[in-house]
mmCIF file of C-alpha atoms and ligand atoms in Angstrom:
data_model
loop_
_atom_site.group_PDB
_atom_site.id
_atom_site.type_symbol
_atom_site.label_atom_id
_atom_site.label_comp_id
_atom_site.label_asym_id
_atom_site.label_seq_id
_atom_site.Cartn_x
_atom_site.Cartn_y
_atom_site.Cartn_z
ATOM 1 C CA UNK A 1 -28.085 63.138 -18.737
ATOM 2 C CA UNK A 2 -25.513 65.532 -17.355
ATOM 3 C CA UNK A 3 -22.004 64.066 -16.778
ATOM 4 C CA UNK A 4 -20.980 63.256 -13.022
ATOM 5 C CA UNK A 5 -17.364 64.411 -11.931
ATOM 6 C CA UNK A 6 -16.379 61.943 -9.281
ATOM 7 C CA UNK A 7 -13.147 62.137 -7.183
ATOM 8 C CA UNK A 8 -13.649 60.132 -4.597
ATOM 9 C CA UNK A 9 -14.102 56.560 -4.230
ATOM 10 C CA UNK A 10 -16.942 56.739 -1.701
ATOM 11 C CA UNK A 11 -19.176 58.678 -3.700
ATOM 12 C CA UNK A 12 -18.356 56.102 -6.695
ATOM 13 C CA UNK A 13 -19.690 53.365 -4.594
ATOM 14 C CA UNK A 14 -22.518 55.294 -3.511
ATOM 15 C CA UNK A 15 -23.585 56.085 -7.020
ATOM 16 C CA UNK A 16 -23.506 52.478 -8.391
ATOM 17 C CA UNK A 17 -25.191 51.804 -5.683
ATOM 18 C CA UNK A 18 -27.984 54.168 -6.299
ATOM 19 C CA UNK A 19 -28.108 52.993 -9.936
ATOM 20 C CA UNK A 20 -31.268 51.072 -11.326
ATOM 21 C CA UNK A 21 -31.310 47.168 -11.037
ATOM 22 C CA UNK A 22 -31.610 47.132 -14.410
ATOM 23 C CA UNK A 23 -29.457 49.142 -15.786
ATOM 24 C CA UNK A 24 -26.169 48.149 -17.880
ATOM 25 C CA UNK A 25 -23.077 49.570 -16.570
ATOM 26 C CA UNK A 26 -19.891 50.000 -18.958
ATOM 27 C CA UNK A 27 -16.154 51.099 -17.822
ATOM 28 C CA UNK A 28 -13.733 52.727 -19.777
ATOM 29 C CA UNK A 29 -10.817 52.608 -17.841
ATOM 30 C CA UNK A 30 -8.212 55.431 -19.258
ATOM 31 C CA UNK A 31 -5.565 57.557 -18.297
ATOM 32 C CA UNK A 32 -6.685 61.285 -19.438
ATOM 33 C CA UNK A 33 -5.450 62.668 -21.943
ATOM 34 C CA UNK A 34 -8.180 61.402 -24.303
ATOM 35 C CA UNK A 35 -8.332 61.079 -28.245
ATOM 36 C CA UNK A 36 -11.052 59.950 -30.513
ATOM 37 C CA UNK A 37 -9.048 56.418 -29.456
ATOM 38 C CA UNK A 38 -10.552 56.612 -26.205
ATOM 39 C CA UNK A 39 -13.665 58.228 -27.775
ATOM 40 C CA UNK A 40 -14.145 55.142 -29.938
ATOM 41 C CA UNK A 41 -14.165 53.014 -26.619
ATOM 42 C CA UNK A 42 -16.715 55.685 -25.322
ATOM 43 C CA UNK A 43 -18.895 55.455 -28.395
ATOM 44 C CA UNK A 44 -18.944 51.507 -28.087
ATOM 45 C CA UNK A 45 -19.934 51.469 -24.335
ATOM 46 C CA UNK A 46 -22.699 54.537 -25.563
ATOM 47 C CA UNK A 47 -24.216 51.564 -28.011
ATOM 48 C CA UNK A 48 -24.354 48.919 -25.336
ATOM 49 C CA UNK A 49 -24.593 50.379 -21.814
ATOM 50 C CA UNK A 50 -27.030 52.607 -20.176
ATOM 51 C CA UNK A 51 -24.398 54.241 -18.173
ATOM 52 C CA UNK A 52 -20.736 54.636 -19.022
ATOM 53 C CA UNK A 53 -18.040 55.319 -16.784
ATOM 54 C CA UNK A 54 -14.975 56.712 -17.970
ATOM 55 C CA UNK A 55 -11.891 56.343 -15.354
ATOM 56 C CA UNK A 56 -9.616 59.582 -15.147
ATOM 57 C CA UNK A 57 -6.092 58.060 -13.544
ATOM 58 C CA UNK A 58 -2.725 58.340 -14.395
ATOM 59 C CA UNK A 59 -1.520 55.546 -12.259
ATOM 60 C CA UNK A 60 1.794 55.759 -10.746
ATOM 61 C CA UNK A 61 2.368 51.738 -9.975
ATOM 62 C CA UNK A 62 2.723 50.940 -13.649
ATOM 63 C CA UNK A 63 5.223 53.712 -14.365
ATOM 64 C CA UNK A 64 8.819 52.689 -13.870
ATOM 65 C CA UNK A 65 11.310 54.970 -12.176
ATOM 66 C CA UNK A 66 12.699 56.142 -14.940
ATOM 67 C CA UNK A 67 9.665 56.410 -17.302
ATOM 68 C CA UNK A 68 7.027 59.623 -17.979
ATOM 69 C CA UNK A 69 5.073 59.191 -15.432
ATOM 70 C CA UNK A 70 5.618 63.134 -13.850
ATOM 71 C CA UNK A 71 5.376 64.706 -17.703
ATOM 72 C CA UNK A 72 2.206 62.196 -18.721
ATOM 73 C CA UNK A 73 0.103 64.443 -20.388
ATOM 74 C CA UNK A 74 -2.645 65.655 -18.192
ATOM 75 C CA UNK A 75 -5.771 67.781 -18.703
ATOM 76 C CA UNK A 76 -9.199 67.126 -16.935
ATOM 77 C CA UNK A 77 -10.962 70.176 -18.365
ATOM 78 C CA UNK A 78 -10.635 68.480 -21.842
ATOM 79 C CA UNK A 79 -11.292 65.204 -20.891
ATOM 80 C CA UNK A 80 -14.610 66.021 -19.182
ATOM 81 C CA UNK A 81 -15.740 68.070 -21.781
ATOM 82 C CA UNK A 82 -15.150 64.811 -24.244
ATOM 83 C CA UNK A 83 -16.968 62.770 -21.847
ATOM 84 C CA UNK A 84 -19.678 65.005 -21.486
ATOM 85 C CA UNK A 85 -20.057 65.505 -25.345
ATOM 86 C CA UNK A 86 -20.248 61.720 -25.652
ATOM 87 C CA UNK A 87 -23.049 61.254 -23.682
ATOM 88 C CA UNK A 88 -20.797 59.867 -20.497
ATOM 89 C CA UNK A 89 -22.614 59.298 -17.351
ATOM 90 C CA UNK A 90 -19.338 59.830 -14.834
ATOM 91 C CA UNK A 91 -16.018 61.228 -15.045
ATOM 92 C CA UNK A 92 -14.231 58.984 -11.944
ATOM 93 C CA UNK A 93 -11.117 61.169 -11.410
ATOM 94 C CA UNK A 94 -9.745 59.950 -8.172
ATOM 95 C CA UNK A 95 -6.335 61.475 -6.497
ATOM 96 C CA UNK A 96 -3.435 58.906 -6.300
ATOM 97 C CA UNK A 97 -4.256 58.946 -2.278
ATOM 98 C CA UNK A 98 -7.686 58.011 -3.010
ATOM 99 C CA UNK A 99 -6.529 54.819 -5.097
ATOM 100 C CA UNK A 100 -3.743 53.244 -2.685
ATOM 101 C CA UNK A 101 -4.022 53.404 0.824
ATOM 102 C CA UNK A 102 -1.684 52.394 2.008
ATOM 103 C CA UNK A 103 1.949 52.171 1.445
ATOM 104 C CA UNK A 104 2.213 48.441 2.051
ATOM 105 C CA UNK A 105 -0.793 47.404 0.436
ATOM 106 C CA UNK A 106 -1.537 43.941 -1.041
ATOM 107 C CA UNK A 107 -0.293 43.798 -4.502
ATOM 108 C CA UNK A 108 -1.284 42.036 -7.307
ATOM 109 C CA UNK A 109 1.542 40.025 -9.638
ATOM 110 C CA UNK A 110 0.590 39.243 -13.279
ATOM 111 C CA UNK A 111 0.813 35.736 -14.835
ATOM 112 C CA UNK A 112 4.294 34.837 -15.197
ATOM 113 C CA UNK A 113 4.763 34.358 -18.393
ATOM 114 C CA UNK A 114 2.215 36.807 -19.897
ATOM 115 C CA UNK A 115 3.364 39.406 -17.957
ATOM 116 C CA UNK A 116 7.092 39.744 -17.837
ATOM 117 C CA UNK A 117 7.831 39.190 -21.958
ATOM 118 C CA UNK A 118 7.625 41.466 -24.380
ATOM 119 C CA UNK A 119 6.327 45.272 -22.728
ATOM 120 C CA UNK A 120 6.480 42.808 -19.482
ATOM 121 C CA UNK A 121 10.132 42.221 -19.803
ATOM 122 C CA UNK A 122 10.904 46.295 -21.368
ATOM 123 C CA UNK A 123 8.779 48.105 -18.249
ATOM 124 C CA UNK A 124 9.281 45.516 -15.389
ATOM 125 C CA UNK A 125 6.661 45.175 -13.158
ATOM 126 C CA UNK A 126 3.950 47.004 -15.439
ATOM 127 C CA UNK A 127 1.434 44.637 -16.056
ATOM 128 C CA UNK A 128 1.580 44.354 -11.582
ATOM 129 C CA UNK A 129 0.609 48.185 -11.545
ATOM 130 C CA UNK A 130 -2.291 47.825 -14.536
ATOM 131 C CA UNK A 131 -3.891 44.529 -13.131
ATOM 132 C CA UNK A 132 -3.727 46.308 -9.561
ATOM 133 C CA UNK A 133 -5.471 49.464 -10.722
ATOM 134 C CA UNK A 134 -8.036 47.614 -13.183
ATOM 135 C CA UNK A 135 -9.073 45.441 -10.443
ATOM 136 C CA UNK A 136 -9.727 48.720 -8.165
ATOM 137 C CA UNK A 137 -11.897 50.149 -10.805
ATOM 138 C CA UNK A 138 -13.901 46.873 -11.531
ATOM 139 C CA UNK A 139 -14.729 46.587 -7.801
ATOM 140 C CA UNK A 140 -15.847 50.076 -7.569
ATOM 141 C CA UNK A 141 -18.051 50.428 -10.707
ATOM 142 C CA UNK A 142 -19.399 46.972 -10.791
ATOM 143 C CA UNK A 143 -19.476 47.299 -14.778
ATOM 144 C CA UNK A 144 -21.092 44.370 -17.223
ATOM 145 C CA UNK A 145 -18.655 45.857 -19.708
ATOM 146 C CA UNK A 146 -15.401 47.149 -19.330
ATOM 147 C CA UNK A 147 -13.773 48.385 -22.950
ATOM 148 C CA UNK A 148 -9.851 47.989 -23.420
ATOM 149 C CA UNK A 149 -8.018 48.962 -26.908
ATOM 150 C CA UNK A 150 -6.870 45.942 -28.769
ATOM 151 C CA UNK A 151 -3.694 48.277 -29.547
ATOM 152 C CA UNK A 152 -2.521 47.499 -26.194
ATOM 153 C CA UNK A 153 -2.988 44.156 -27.228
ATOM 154 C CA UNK A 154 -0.796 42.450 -24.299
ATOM 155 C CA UNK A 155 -2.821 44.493 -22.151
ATOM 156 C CA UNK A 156 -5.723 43.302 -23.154
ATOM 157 C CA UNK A 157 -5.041 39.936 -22.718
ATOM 158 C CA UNK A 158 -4.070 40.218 -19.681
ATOM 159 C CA UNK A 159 -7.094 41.820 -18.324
ATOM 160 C CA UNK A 160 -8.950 39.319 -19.732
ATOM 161 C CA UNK A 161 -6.798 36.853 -18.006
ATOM 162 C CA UNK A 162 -7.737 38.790 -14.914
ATOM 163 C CA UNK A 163 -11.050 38.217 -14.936
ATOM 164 C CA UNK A 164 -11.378 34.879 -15.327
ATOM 165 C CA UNK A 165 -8.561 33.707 -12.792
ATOM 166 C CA UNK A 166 -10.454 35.853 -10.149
ATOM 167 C CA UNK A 167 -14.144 35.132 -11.769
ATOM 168 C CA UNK A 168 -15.038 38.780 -12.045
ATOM 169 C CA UNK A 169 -18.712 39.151 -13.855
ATOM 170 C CA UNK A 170 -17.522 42.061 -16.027
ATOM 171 C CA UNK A 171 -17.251 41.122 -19.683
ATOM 172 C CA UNK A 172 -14.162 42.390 -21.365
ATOM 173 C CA UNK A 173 -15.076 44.216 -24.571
ATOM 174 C CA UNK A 174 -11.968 44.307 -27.206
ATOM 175 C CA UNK A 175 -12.488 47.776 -29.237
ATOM 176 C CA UNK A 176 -10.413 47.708 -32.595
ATOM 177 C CA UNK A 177 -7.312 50.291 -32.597
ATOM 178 C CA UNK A 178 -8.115 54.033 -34.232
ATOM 179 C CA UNK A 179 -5.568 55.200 -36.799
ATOM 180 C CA UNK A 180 -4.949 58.798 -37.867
ATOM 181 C CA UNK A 181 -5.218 59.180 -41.781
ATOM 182 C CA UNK A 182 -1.577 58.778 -41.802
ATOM 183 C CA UNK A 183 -1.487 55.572 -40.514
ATOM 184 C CA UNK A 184 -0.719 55.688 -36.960
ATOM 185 C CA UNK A 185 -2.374 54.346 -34.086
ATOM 186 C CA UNK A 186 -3.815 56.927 -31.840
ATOM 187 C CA UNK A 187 -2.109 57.046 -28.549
ATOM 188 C CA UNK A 188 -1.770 59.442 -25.796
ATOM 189 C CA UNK A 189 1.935 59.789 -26.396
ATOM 190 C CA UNK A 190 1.890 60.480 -29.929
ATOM 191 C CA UNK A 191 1.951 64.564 -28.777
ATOM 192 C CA UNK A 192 5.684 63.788 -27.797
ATOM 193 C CA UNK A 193 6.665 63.446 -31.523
ATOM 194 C CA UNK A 194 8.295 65.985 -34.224
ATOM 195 C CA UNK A 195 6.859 65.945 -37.648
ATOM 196 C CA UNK A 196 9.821 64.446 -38.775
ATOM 197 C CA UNK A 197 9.657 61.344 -35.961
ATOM 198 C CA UNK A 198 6.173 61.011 -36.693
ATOM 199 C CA UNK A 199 6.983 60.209 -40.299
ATOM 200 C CA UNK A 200 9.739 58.236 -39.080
ATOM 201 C CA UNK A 201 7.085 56.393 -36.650
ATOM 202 C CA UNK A 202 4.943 55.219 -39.844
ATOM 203 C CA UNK A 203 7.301 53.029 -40.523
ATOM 204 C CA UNK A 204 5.330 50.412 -37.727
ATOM 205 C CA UNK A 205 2.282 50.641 -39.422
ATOM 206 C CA UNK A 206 4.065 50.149 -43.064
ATOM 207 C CA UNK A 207 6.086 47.319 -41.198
ATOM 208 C CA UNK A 208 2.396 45.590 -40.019
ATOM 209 C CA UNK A 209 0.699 46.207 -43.644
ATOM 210 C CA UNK A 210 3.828 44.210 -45.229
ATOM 211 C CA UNK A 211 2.873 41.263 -42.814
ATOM 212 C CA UNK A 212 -0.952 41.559 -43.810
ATOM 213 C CA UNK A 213 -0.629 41.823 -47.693
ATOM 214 C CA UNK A 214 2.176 38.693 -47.012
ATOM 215 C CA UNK A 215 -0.558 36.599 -45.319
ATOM 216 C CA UNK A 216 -3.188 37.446 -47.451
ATOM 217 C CA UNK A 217 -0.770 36.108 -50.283
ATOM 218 C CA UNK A 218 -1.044 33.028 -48.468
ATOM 219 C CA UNK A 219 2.303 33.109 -45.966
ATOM 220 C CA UNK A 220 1.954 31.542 -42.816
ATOM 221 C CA UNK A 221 5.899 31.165 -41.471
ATOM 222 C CA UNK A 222 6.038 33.924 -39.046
ATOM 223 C CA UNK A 223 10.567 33.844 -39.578
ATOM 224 C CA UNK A 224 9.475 35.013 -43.148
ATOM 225 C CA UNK A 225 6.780 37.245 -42.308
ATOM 226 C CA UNK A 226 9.021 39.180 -39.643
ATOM 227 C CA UNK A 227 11.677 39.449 -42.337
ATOM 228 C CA UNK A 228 9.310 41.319 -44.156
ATOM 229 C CA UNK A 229 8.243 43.440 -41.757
ATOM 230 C CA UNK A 230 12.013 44.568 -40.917
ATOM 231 C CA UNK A 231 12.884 45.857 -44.441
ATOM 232 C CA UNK A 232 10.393 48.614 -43.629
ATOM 233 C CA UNK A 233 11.545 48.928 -40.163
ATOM 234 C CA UNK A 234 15.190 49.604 -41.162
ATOM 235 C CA UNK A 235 16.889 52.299 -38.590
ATOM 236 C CA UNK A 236 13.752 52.383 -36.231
ATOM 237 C CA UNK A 237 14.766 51.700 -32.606
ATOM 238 C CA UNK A 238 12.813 48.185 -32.198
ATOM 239 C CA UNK A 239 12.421 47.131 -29.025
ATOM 240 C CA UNK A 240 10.274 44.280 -30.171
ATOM 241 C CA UNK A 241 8.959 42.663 -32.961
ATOM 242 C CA UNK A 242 7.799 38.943 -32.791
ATOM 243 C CA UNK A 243 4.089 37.218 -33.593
ATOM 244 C CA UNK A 244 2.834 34.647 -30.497
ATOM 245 C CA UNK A 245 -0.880 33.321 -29.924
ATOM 246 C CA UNK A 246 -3.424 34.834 -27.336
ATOM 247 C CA UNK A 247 -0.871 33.125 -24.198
ATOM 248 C CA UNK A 248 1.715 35.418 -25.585
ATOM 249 C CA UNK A 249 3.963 32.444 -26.840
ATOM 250 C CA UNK A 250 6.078 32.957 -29.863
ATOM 251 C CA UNK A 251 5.097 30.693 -32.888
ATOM 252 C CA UNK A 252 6.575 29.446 -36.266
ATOM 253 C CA UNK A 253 3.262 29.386 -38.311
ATOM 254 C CA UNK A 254 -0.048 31.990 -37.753
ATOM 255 C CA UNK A 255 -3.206 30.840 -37.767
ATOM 256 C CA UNK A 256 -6.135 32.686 -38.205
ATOM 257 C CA UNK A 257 -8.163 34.354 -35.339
ATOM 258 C CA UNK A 258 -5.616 33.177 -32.633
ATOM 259 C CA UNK A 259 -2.268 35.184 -33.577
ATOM 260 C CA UNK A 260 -1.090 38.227 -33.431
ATOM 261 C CA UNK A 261 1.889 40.388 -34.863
ATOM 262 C CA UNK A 262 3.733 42.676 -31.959
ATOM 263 C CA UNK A 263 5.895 45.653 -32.701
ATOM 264 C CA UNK A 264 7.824 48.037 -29.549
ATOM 265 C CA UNK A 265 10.037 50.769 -31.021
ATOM 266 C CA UNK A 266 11.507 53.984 -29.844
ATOM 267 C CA UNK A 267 11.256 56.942 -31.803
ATOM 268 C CA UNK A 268 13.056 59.611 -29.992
ATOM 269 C CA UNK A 269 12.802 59.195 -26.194
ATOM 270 C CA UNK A 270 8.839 57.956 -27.426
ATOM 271 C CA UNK A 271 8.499 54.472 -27.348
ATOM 272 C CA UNK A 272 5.077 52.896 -29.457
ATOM 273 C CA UNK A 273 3.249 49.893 -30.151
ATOM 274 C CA UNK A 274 1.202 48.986 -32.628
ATOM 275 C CA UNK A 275 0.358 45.289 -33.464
ATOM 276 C CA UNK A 276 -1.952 43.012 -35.950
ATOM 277 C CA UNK A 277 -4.613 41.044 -34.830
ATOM 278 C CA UNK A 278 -4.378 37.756 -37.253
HETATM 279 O O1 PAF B 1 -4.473 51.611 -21.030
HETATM 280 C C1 PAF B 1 -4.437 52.465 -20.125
HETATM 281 O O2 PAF B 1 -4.676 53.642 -20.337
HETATM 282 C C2 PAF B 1 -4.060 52.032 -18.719
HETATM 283 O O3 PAF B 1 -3.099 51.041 -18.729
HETATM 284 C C3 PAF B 1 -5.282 51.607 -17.858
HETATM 285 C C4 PAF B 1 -5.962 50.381 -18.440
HETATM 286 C C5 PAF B 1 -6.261 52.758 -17.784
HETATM 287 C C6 PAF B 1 -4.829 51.271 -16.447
HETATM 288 O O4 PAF B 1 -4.215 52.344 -15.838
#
């Protein structure tokens, strides 16, 4: 199958529309720049979906003003030469005009509480701007799957959240976070670091591993297993570090399958996350 470059919404609609009735649909929404991270979330949809659909967008409305939103790293050519090595059916790489409209457009607000703590309560008005663009892209592809890191695991849940309070169809496919061999999660911002940061930025992933080898020794008292977690994290910019259930609500005590350990730090003028499903 040779890969589709789409840039316009119209011709998006028109192809879903021209698909099959039976065929399986997956979306992998993403903002360029694409790692094996992304390709992971590729390879997934490849296993499950007849066609994939891999979204090309930096979107502006969840950048704050004074975030990275001009110098996001940006390269098409690459990206569609991934896709198109992965077996990807469409490349959707819509213009910023194409997405909004209009300036005064209706606007979407995320829950309350999930969405204003933690990378909520850091980048104001985020989650708004992701929930607003994933919406956009699950109306116009129509997916059965749609594939979101569990590294962005706030994200994640909140997507999920999206779905069912607006009783979208699409099933929302948690992919397990890629690691380079040193450790660190894969993400499109890594490229901003100096070898030295980057060794200083391993100190999430050794500050995560503590928690794991803690619980496996049988800790459940999240004070003590953040304690742990900081004496790796010692002179590392953290913007957050705290464990909560799936609603995103601190807790005292983990318990298996519904927690999950969050770290925010700064390395530099990069800022990362990386996190611990429980
Ligand atoms: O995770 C991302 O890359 C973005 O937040 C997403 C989901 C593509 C929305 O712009």
């Amino acid at each position: 199958m040779k890969t589709l470059l789409i840039q316009t919404t119209k011709e998006l609609i028109n192809y879903r529309n021209s698909l099959p009735n039976d065929s399986i649909v997956g979306l992998v929404p993403t903002m360029g720049a694409l790692h094996n991270g992304h390709k992971s979330l590729i390879e997934h949809s490849r296993k499950t979906d007849s066609h994939t659909i891999v979204s090309v967008f930096v979107n502006p409305t969840q950048f704050g003003q004074n975030e990275d939103f001009s110098k996001y790293p940006r390269n098409i050519d690459k990206d569609f030469k991934l896709c198109e090595e992965s077996g990807v059916a469409v490349v959707f790489a819509p213009s910023a005009n194409e997405m909004y409209l209009k300036n005064d457009e209706i606007t979407l607000r995320a829950p309350k509480n999930m969405g204003y703590i933690y990378e909520g309560f850091i980048r104001e008005g985020h989650f708004d701007g992701v929930l607003s663009i994933v919406l956009k892209l699950l109306h116009l592809s129509l997916p059965h799957h749609a594939y979101f890191g569990q590294k962005d695991a706030q994200q994640l849940l909140i997507v999920k959240r999206l779905v069912q309070d607006t009783f979208l169809p699409t099933k929302i496919i948690p992919c397990p976070t890629q690691r380079d061999p040193d450790g660190l999660a894969m993400s499109s911002r890594n490229i901003y670091l100096s070898d030295l940061q980057r060794k200083e930025a391993l100190k999430i992933p050794a500050g995560l591993s503590r928690i794991a080898k803690a619980i496996k020794e049988g800790e459940t008292k999240t004070s003590i297993l953040i304690e742990l977690a900081k004496i790796e994290l010692t002179n590392l910019d953290v913007q957050y570090l705290d464990i909560c259930d799936y609603n995103l609500n601190s807790i005292t005590h983990i318990q298996k399958d519904s927690s999950i350990a969050l770290i925010a730090a700064k390395v530099g003028q990069t800022r990362l996350l990386d996190n611990l499903w429980i």
